[in-house]
Amino acid sequence: MDNLRMEGKVVLVTGVANQRSIAWAIAQALHAAGATPVFTYQSERLQKGVEELAGSIGSDHVMPCDVTNEEEVAAVARSIEERHGRLHGLVHSIAFANREDLAGEYLDTSPEGYRTAQDVSAYSLVTLCRYAAPLLAAEGGSVVALTYLGSVRVVPHYNVMGIAKASLEASIRYLAYDLGPKKIRVNGVSAGPIKTLSSRVIAGFNDMLEHIEARAPLRRNVETSEVASATAFLLSDLASGITGEILYVDAGYHVMGM
Ligand code: NAD
């Protein structure tokens, strides 16, 4: 990370649930690059764990934020403005779908299940960007959202989450256009499968890991740290000319035809 100079950069990292979270690896990469990560947690249940992780890299700026609660998102923006006066980066590492919608057939998705996946996993990027934009515009900024190949290819059992990720990726492009004049870049990192709290809920997840190990150009799965360093790159000035892009960090699996 020595070549990523992010000293003095304040980056809001959403989506840390535990030490396996991709967002936690991103926060560590940002810290190593000299940035100041600030954290949110979804619910009280996660507060202590996130505070401990943040504390281990010297951060005490940890705020509650359920992304479906606009008042909490607004409070996060106010708190960052009070403590830092500006923001340079935003990491969206949040997704949720009901367990029953991540097994069986997409055809059976209920309207509520569809809305929940879209609200939490895709629309939340719009809400977060709306509140963060005035802070990100102060000195120019970068937004990165985590996505997955199931947005553009059929991955059995990923179902409603694939449709939510397709919305997320389209949102990335439209937000890149809206926020470009404010010197805010918006990109996505499409990560290969990694064992975390959320991914374990997807039916057949271990089979997916084996399938990729056998077929990806690199003949292996990716490490969380590799997803984190690509995210840190997009957040840094090294990526100053890149916006509206989806960067695959998946050992090359997405290029395969079969
Ligand atoms: P994770 O369970 O550690 O993180 C998911 C986070 O979403 C949790 O911190 C959870 O608290 C948060 N969240 C859910 N609902 C929320 C809400 N209403 N408000 C605020 N936060 C909420 O799992 P992860 O695998 O690190 O997932 C992070 C991101 O990476 C997700 O967008 C996921 O789709 C994406 N991703 C994961 C993989 C993988 O295989 N693990 C692959 C590609 C992309």
PDB file of N, CA, C and O in Angstrom, residues 197-254:
ATOM      1  N   LEU A 197     -20.273 -13.548   6.522  1.00  0.00           N
ATOM      2  CA  LEU A 197     -21.582 -13.744   7.154  1.00  0.00           C
ATOM      3  C   LEU A 197     -22.705 -13.786   6.103  1.00  0.00           C
ATOM      4  O   LEU A 197     -23.560 -14.659   6.125  1.00  0.00           O
ATOM      5  N   SER A 198     -22.675 -12.836   5.162  1.00  0.00           N
ATOM      6  CA  SER A 198     -23.749 -12.743   4.158  1.00  0.00           C
ATOM      7  C   SER A 198     -23.681 -13.853   3.132  1.00  0.00           C
ATOM      8  O   SER A 198     -24.703 -14.442   2.779  1.00  0.00           O
ATOM      9  N   SER A 199     -22.472 -14.158   2.636  1.00  0.00           N
ATOM     10  CA  SER A 199     -22.398 -15.099   1.519  1.00  0.00           C
ATOM     11  C   SER A 199     -22.746 -16.512   1.948  1.00  0.00           C
ATOM     12  O   SER A 199     -23.216 -17.308   1.140  1.00  0.00           O
ATOM     13  N   ARG A 200     -22.541 -16.823   3.225  1.00  0.00           N
ATOM     14  CA  ARG A 200     -22.830 -18.194   3.683  1.00  0.00           C
ATOM     15  C   ARG A 200     -24.304 -18.554   3.546  1.00  0.00           C
ATOM     16  O   ARG A 200     -24.677 -19.713   3.522  1.00  0.00           O
ATOM     17  N   VAL A 201     -25.150 -17.516   3.457  1.00  0.00           N
ATOM     18  CA  VAL A 201     -26.596 -17.739   3.352  1.00  0.00           C
ATOM     19  C   VAL A 201     -26.992 -18.232   1.951  1.00  0.00           C
ATOM     20  O   VAL A 201     -28.031 -18.852   1.768  1.00  0.00           O
ATOM     21  N   ILE A 202     -26.124 -17.978   0.950  1.00  0.00           N
ATOM     22  CA  ILE A 202     -26.455 -18.354  -0.433  1.00  0.00           C
ATOM     23  C   ILE A 202     -26.334 -19.875  -0.592  1.00  0.00           C
ATOM     24  O   ILE A 202     -25.279 -20.451  -0.301  1.00  0.00           O
ATOM     25  N   ALA A 203     -27.412 -20.505  -1.058  1.00  0.00           N
ATOM     26  CA  ALA A 203     -27.407 -21.965  -1.201  1.00  0.00           C
ATOM     27  C   ALA A 203     -26.300 -22.389  -2.168  1.00  0.00           C
ATOM     28  O   ALA A 203     -26.092 -21.764  -3.202  1.00  0.00           O
ATOM     29  N   GLY A 204     -25.547 -23.437  -1.810  1.00  0.00           N
ATOM     30  CA  GLY A 204     -24.515 -23.986  -2.698  1.00  0.00           C
ATOM     31  C   GLY A 204     -23.260 -23.130  -2.774  1.00  0.00           C
ATOM     32  O   GLY A 204     -22.484 -23.231  -3.735  1.00  0.00           O
ATOM     33  N   PHE A 205     -23.012 -22.284  -1.770  1.00  0.00           N
ATOM     34  CA  PHE A 205     -21.882 -21.356  -1.835  1.00  0.00           C
ATOM     35  C   PHE A 205     -20.535 -22.083  -1.929  1.00  0.00           C
ATOM     36  O   PHE A 205     -19.654 -21.685  -2.688  1.00  0.00           O
ATOM     37  N   ASN A 206     -20.378 -23.173  -1.178  1.00  0.00           N
ATOM     38  CA  ASN A 206     -19.096 -23.899  -1.222  1.00  0.00           C
ATOM     39  C   ASN A 206     -18.829 -24.501  -2.596  1.00  0.00           C
ATOM     40  O   ASN A 206     -17.684 -24.553  -3.051  1.00  0.00           O
ATOM     41  N   ASP A 207     -19.898 -24.943  -3.275  1.00  0.00           N
ATOM     42  CA  ASP A 207     -19.740 -25.477  -4.638  1.00  0.00           C
ATOM     43  C   ASP A 207     -19.220 -24.388  -5.577  1.00  0.00           C
ATOM     44  O   ASP A 207     -18.428 -24.650  -6.483  1.00  0.00           O
ATOM     45  N   MET A 208     -19.693 -23.159  -5.340  1.00  0.00           N
ATOM     46  CA  MET A 208     -19.254 -22.018  -6.154  1.00  0.00           C
ATOM     47  C   MET A 208     -17.745 -21.823  -6.015  1.00  0.00           C
ATOM     48  O   MET A 208     -17.040 -21.619  -7.005  1.00  0.00           O
ATOM     49  N   LEU A 209     -17.245 -21.906  -4.776  1.00  0.00           N
ATOM     50  CA  LEU A 209     -15.804 -21.725  -4.532  1.00  0.00           C
ATOM     51  C   LEU A 209     -15.006 -22.793  -5.281  1.00  0.00           C
ATOM     52  O   LEU A 209     -13.998 -22.494  -5.927  1.00  0.00           O
ATOM     53  N   GLU A 210     -15.483 -24.031  -5.225  1.00  0.00           N
ATOM     54  CA  GLU A 210     -14.777 -25.137  -5.914  1.00  0.00           C
ATOM     55  C   GLU A 210     -14.803 -24.961  -7.421  1.00  0.00           C
ATOM     56  O   GLU A 210     -13.805 -25.187  -8.111  1.00  0.00           O
ATOM     57  N   HIS A 211     -15.952 -24.535  -7.941  1.00  0.00           N
ATOM     58  CA  HIS A 211     -16.134 -24.326  -9.385  1.00  0.00           C
ATOM     59  C   HIS A 211     -15.133 -23.273  -9.871  1.00  0.00           C
ATOM     60  O   HIS A 211     -14.477 -23.455 -10.912  1.00  0.00           O
ATOM     61  N   ILE A 212     -14.998 -22.198  -9.136  1.00  0.00           N
ATOM     62  CA  ILE A 212     -14.092 -21.113  -9.555  1.00  0.00           C
ATOM     63  C   ILE A 212     -12.638 -21.557  -9.481  1.00  0.00           C
ATOM     64  O   ILE A 212     -11.845 -21.272 -10.378  1.00  0.00           O
ATOM     65  N   GLU A 213     -12.307 -22.276  -8.418  1.00  0.00           N
ATOM     66  CA  GLU A 213     -10.928 -22.753  -8.279  1.00  0.00           C
ATOM     67  C   GLU A 213     -10.539 -23.617  -9.489  1.00  0.00           C
ATOM     68  O   GLU A 213      -9.402 -23.565  -9.969  1.00  0.00           O
ATOM     69  N   ALA A 214     -11.487 -24.391  -9.987  1.00  0.00           N
ATOM     70  CA  ALA A 214     -11.191 -25.273 -11.124  1.00  0.00           C
ATOM     71  C   ALA A 214     -11.123 -24.511 -12.444  1.00  0.00           C
ATOM     72  O   ALA A 214     -10.397 -24.900 -13.352  1.00  0.00           O
ATOM     73  N   ARG A 215     -11.875 -23.400 -12.583  1.00  0.00           N
ATOM     74  CA  ARG A 215     -12.029 -22.790 -13.910  1.00  0.00           C
ATOM     75  C   ARG A 215     -11.450 -21.392 -14.088  1.00  0.00           C
ATOM     76  O   ARG A 215     -11.189 -20.978 -15.215  1.00  0.00           O
ATOM     77  N   ALA A 216     -11.289 -20.610 -13.037  1.00  0.00           N
ATOM     78  CA  ALA A 216     -10.821 -19.220 -13.209  1.00  0.00           C
ATOM     79  C   ALA A 216      -9.416 -19.215 -13.797  1.00  0.00           C
ATOM     80  O   ALA A 216      -8.631 -20.129 -13.529  1.00  0.00           O
ATOM     81  N   PRO A 217      -9.095 -18.211 -14.618  1.00  0.00           N
ATOM     82  CA  PRO A 217      -7.737 -18.131 -15.178  1.00  0.00           C
ATOM     83  C   PRO A 217      -6.649 -18.304 -14.116  1.00  0.00           C
ATOM     84  O   PRO A 217      -5.661 -18.988 -14.368  1.00  0.00           O
ATOM     85  N   LEU A 218      -6.804 -17.729 -12.952  1.00  0.00           N
ATOM     86  CA  LEU A 218      -5.765 -17.878 -11.912  1.00  0.00           C
ATOM     87  C   LEU A 218      -5.898 -19.192 -11.129  1.00  0.00           C
ATOM     88  O   LEU A 218      -5.102 -19.462 -10.228  1.00  0.00           O
ATOM     89  N   ARG A 219      -6.928 -19.995 -11.453  1.00  0.00           N
ATOM     90  CA  ARG A 219      -7.159 -21.305 -10.795  1.00  0.00           C
ATOM     91  C   ARG A 219      -7.191 -21.192  -9.269  1.00  0.00           C
ATOM     92  O   ARG A 219      -6.650 -22.029  -8.555  1.00  0.00           O
ATOM     93  N   ARG A 220      -7.842 -20.155  -8.789  1.00  0.00           N
ATOM     94  CA  ARG A 220      -7.997 -20.008  -7.349  1.00  0.00           C
ATOM     95  C   ARG A 220      -9.111 -19.005  -7.082  1.00  0.00           C
ATOM     96  O   ARG A 220      -9.583 -18.326  -8.011  1.00  0.00           O
ATOM     97  N   ASN A 221      -9.494 -18.891  -5.827  1.00  0.00           N
ATOM     98  CA  ASN A 221     -10.427 -17.836  -5.424  1.00  0.00           C
ATOM     99  C   ASN A 221      -9.625 -16.617  -4.970  1.00  0.00           C
ATOM    100  O   ASN A 221      -8.418 -16.704  -4.776  1.00  0.00           O
ATOM    101  N   VAL A 222     -10.320 -15.479  -4.811  1.00  0.00           N
ATOM    102  CA  VAL A 222      -9.607 -14.276  -4.383  1.00  0.00           C
ATOM    103  C   VAL A 222      -9.565 -14.177  -2.862  1.00  0.00           C
ATOM    104  O   VAL A 222     -10.411 -14.738  -2.160  1.00  0.00           O
ATOM    105  N   GLU A 223      -8.576 -13.450  -2.388  1.00  0.00           N
ATOM    106  CA  GLU A 223      -8.466 -13.136  -0.962  1.00  0.00           C
ATOM    107  C   GLU A 223      -9.208 -11.824  -0.703  1.00  0.00           C
ATOM    108  O   GLU A 223      -9.225 -10.940  -1.574  1.00  0.00           O
ATOM    109  N   THR A 224      -9.740 -11.691   0.509  1.00  0.00           N
ATOM    110  CA  THR A 224     -10.421 -10.440   0.868  1.00  0.00           C
ATOM    111  C   THR A 224      -9.471  -9.249   0.717  1.00  0.00           C
ATOM    112  O   THR A 224      -9.874  -8.165   0.293  1.00  0.00           O
ATOM    113  N   SER A 225      -8.190  -9.480   1.037  1.00  0.00           N
ATOM    114  CA  SER A 225      -7.223  -8.370   0.960  1.00  0.00           C
ATOM    115  C   SER A 225      -7.038  -7.874  -0.482  1.00  0.00           C
ATOM    116  O   SER A 225      -6.742  -6.703  -0.707  1.00  0.00           O
ATOM    117  N   GLU A 226      -7.262  -8.764  -1.464  1.00  0.00           N
ATOM    118  CA  GLU A 226      -7.127  -8.337  -2.867  1.00  0.00           C
ATOM    119  C   GLU A 226      -8.303  -7.443  -3.287  1.00  0.00           C
ATOM    120  O   GLU A 226      -8.135  -6.487  -4.048  1.00  0.00           O
ATOM    121  N   VAL A 227      -9.478  -7.771  -2.769  1.00  0.00           N
ATOM    122  CA  VAL A 227     -10.647  -6.922  -3.029  1.00  0.00           C
ATOM    123  C   VAL A 227     -10.428  -5.567  -2.355  1.00  0.00           C
ATOM    124  O   VAL A 227     -10.720  -4.504  -2.921  1.00  0.00           O
ATOM    125  N   ALA A 228      -9.857  -5.612  -1.159  1.00  0.00           N
ATOM    126  CA  ALA A 228      -9.625  -4.378  -0.395  1.00  0.00           C
ATOM    127  C   ALA A 228      -8.611  -3.479  -1.089  1.00  0.00           C
ATOM    128  O   ALA A 228      -8.806  -2.262  -1.175  1.00  0.00           O
ATOM    129  N   SER A 229      -7.537  -4.054  -1.617  1.00  0.00           N
ATOM    130  CA  SER A 229      -6.525  -3.176  -2.224  1.00  0.00           C
ATOM    131  C   SER A 229      -7.044  -2.571  -3.529  1.00  0.00           C
ATOM    132  O   SER A 229      -6.749  -1.406  -3.826  1.00  0.00           O
ATOM    133  N   ALA A 230      -7.860  -3.305  -4.283  1.00  0.00           N
ATOM    134  CA  ALA A 230      -8.451  -2.724  -5.499  1.00  0.00           C
ATOM    135  C   ALA A 230      -9.416  -1.590  -5.128  1.00  0.00           C
ATOM    136  O   ALA A 230      -9.489  -0.566  -5.819  1.00  0.00           O
ATOM    137  N   THR A 231     -10.139  -1.772  -4.032  1.00  0.00           N
ATOM    138  CA  THR A 231     -11.069  -0.726  -3.583  1.00  0.00           C
ATOM    139  C   THR A 231     -10.294   0.516  -3.154  1.00  0.00           C
ATOM    140  O   THR A 231     -10.658   1.643  -3.502  1.00  0.00           O
ATOM    141  N   ALA A 232      -9.203   0.292  -2.406  1.00  0.00           N
ATOM    142  CA  ALA A 232      -8.380   1.428  -1.968  1.00  0.00           C
ATOM    143  C   ALA A 232      -7.818   2.169  -3.176  1.00  0.00           C
ATOM    144  O   ALA A 232      -7.775   3.403  -3.205  1.00  0.00           O
ATOM    145  N   PHE A 233      -7.421   1.416  -4.201  1.00  0.00           N
ATOM    146  CA  PHE A 233      -6.928   2.047  -5.441  1.00  0.00           C
ATOM    147  C   PHE A 233      -7.994   2.972  -6.035  1.00  0.00           C
ATOM    148  O   PHE A 233      -7.715   4.131  -6.358  1.00  0.00           O
ATOM    149  N   LEU A 234      -9.234   2.461  -6.160  1.00  0.00           N
ATOM    150  CA  LEU A 234     -10.294   3.288  -6.753  1.00  0.00           C
ATOM    151  C   LEU A 234     -10.618   4.504  -5.887  1.00  0.00           C
ATOM    152  O   LEU A 234     -11.062   5.534  -6.394  1.00  0.00           O
ATOM    153  N   LEU A 235     -10.404   4.373  -4.574  1.00  0.00           N
ATOM    154  CA  LEU A 235     -10.667   5.509  -3.682  1.00  0.00           C
ATOM    155  C   LEU A 235      -9.541   6.534  -3.752  1.00  0.00           C
ATOM    156  O   LEU A 235      -9.716   7.685  -3.387  1.00  0.00           O
ATOM    157  N   SER A 236      -8.385   6.113  -4.213  1.00  0.00           N
ATOM    158  CA  SER A 236      -7.200   6.980  -4.172  1.00  0.00           C
ATOM    159  C   SER A 236      -7.077   7.826  -5.442  1.00  0.00           C
ATOM    160  O   SER A 236      -7.751   7.576  -6.443  1.00  0.00           O
ATOM    161  N   ASP A 237      -6.160   8.769  -5.401  1.00  0.00           N
ATOM    162  CA  ASP A 237      -5.918   9.633  -6.565  1.00  0.00           C
ATOM    163  C   ASP A 237      -5.272   8.878  -7.723  1.00  0.00           C
ATOM    164  O   ASP A 237      -5.254   9.378  -8.848  1.00  0.00           O
ATOM    165  N   LEU A 238      -4.748   7.671  -7.472  1.00  0.00           N
ATOM    166  CA  LEU A 238      -4.201   6.874  -8.575  1.00  0.00           C
ATOM    167  C   LEU A 238      -5.285   6.575  -9.617  1.00  0.00           C
ATOM    168  O   LEU A 238      -4.988   6.328 -10.778  1.00  0.00           O
ATOM    169  N   ALA A 239      -6.543   6.588  -9.191  1.00  0.00           N
ATOM    170  CA  ALA A 239      -7.665   6.261 -10.092  1.00  0.00           C
ATOM    171  C   ALA A 239      -8.407   7.527 -10.523  1.00  0.00           C
ATOM    172  O   ALA A 239      -9.582   7.458 -10.892  1.00  0.00           O
ATOM    173  N   SER A 240      -7.723   8.662 -10.531  1.00  0.00           N
ATOM    174  CA  SER A 240      -8.407   9.955 -10.738  1.00  0.00           C
ATOM    175  C   SER A 240      -9.164  10.060 -12.068  1.00  0.00           C
ATOM    176  O   SER A 240     -10.085  10.860 -12.183  1.00  0.00           O
ATOM    177  N   GLY A 241      -8.798   9.242 -13.055  1.00  0.00           N
ATOM    178  CA  GLY A 241      -9.492   9.318 -14.349  1.00  0.00           C
ATOM    179  C   GLY A 241     -10.569   8.264 -14.524  1.00  0.00           C
ATOM    180  O   GLY A 241     -11.130   8.130 -15.609  1.00  0.00           O
ATOM    181  N   ILE A 242     -10.875   7.523 -13.468  1.00  0.00           N
ATOM    182  CA  ILE A 242     -11.808   6.383 -13.607  1.00  0.00           C
ATOM    183  C   ILE A 242     -13.125   6.669 -12.886  1.00  0.00           C
ATOM    184  O   ILE A 242     -13.141   6.922 -11.681  1.00  0.00           O
ATOM    185  N   THR A 243     -14.230   6.636 -13.626  1.00  0.00           N
ATOM    186  CA  THR A 243     -15.544   6.698 -12.980  1.00  0.00           C
ATOM    187  C   THR A 243     -16.565   5.936 -13.809  1.00  0.00           C
ATOM    188  O   THR A 243     -16.395   5.752 -15.014  1.00  0.00           O
ATOM    189  N   GLY A 244     -17.628   5.463 -13.157  1.00  0.00           N
ATOM    190  CA  GLY A 244     -18.690   4.712 -13.826  1.00  0.00           C
ATOM    191  C   GLY A 244     -18.258   3.301 -14.189  1.00  0.00           C
ATOM    192  O   GLY A 244     -18.925   2.604 -14.960  1.00  0.00           O
ATOM    193  N   GLU A 245     -17.163   2.837 -13.609  1.00  0.00           N
ATOM    194  CA  GLU A 245     -16.551   1.559 -13.994  1.00  0.00           C
ATOM    195  C   GLU A 245     -16.875   0.448 -12.987  1.00  0.00           C
ATOM    196  O   GLU A 245     -17.034   0.706 -11.799  1.00  0.00           O
ATOM    197  N   ILE A 246     -16.925  -0.782 -13.493  1.00  0.00           N
ATOM    198  CA  ILE A 246     -17.013  -1.952 -12.609  1.00  0.00           C
ATOM    199  C   ILE A 246     -15.705  -2.717 -12.776  1.00  0.00           C
ATOM    200  O   ILE A 246     -15.394  -3.209 -13.871  1.00  0.00           O
ATOM    201  N   LEU A 247     -14.941  -2.792 -11.722  1.00  0.00           N
ATOM    202  CA  LEU A 247     -13.629  -3.454 -11.761  1.00  0.00           C
ATOM    203  C   LEU A 247     -13.772  -4.858 -11.156  1.00  0.00           C
ATOM    204  O   LEU A 247     -14.160  -5.003  -9.991  1.00  0.00           O
ATOM    205  N   TYR A 248     -13.471  -5.876 -11.971  1.00  0.00           N
ATOM    206  CA  TYR A 248     -13.607  -7.259 -11.492  1.00  0.00           C
ATOM    207  C   TYR A 248     -12.362  -7.684 -10.731  1.00  0.00           C
ATOM    208  O   TYR A 248     -11.247  -7.565 -11.249  1.00  0.00           O
ATOM    209  N   VAL A 249     -12.557  -8.155  -9.514  1.00  0.00           N
ATOM    210  CA  VAL A 249     -11.461  -8.707  -8.712  1.00  0.00           C
ATOM    211  C   VAL A 249     -11.901 -10.129  -8.379  1.00  0.00           C
ATOM    212  O   VAL A 249     -12.482 -10.408  -7.325  1.00  0.00           O
ATOM    213  N   ASP A 250     -11.724 -11.025  -9.344  1.00  0.00           N
ATOM    214  CA  ASP A 250     -12.332 -12.355  -9.237  1.00  0.00           C
ATOM    215  C   ASP A 250     -11.438 -13.443  -9.824  1.00  0.00           C
ATOM    216  O   ASP A 250     -11.937 -14.457 -10.326  1.00  0.00           O
ATOM    217  N   ALA A 251     -10.113 -13.230  -9.790  1.00  0.00           N
ATOM    218  CA  ALA A 251      -9.156 -14.183 -10.356  1.00  0.00           C
ATOM    219  C   ALA A 251      -9.425 -14.417 -11.847  1.00  0.00           C
ATOM    220  O   ALA A 251      -9.050 -15.449 -12.406  1.00  0.00           O
ATOM    221  N   GLY A 252     -10.128 -13.461 -12.477  1.00  0.00           N
ATOM    222  CA  GLY A 252     -10.375 -13.520 -13.917  1.00  0.00           C
ATOM    223  C   GLY A 252     -11.580 -14.362 -14.312  1.00  0.00           C
ATOM    224  O   GLY A 252     -11.864 -14.503 -15.507  1.00  0.00           O
ATOM    225  N   TYR A 253     -12.337 -14.863 -13.355  1.00  0.00           N
ATOM    226  CA  TYR A 253     -13.422 -15.806 -13.668  1.00  0.00           C
ATOM    227  C   TYR A 253     -14.421 -15.235 -14.690  1.00  0.00           C
ATOM    228  O   TYR A 253     -14.936 -15.959 -15.540  1.00  0.00           O
ATOM    229  N   HIS A 254     -14.682 -13.919 -14.623  1.00  0.00           N
ATOM    230  CA  HIS A 254     -15.734 -13.331 -15.470  1.00  0.00           C
ATOM    231  C   HIS A 254     -15.413 -13.389 -16.965  1.00  0.00           C
ATOM    232  O   HIS A 254     -16.313 -13.204 -17.773  1.00  0.00           O
TER     233      HIS A 254
END
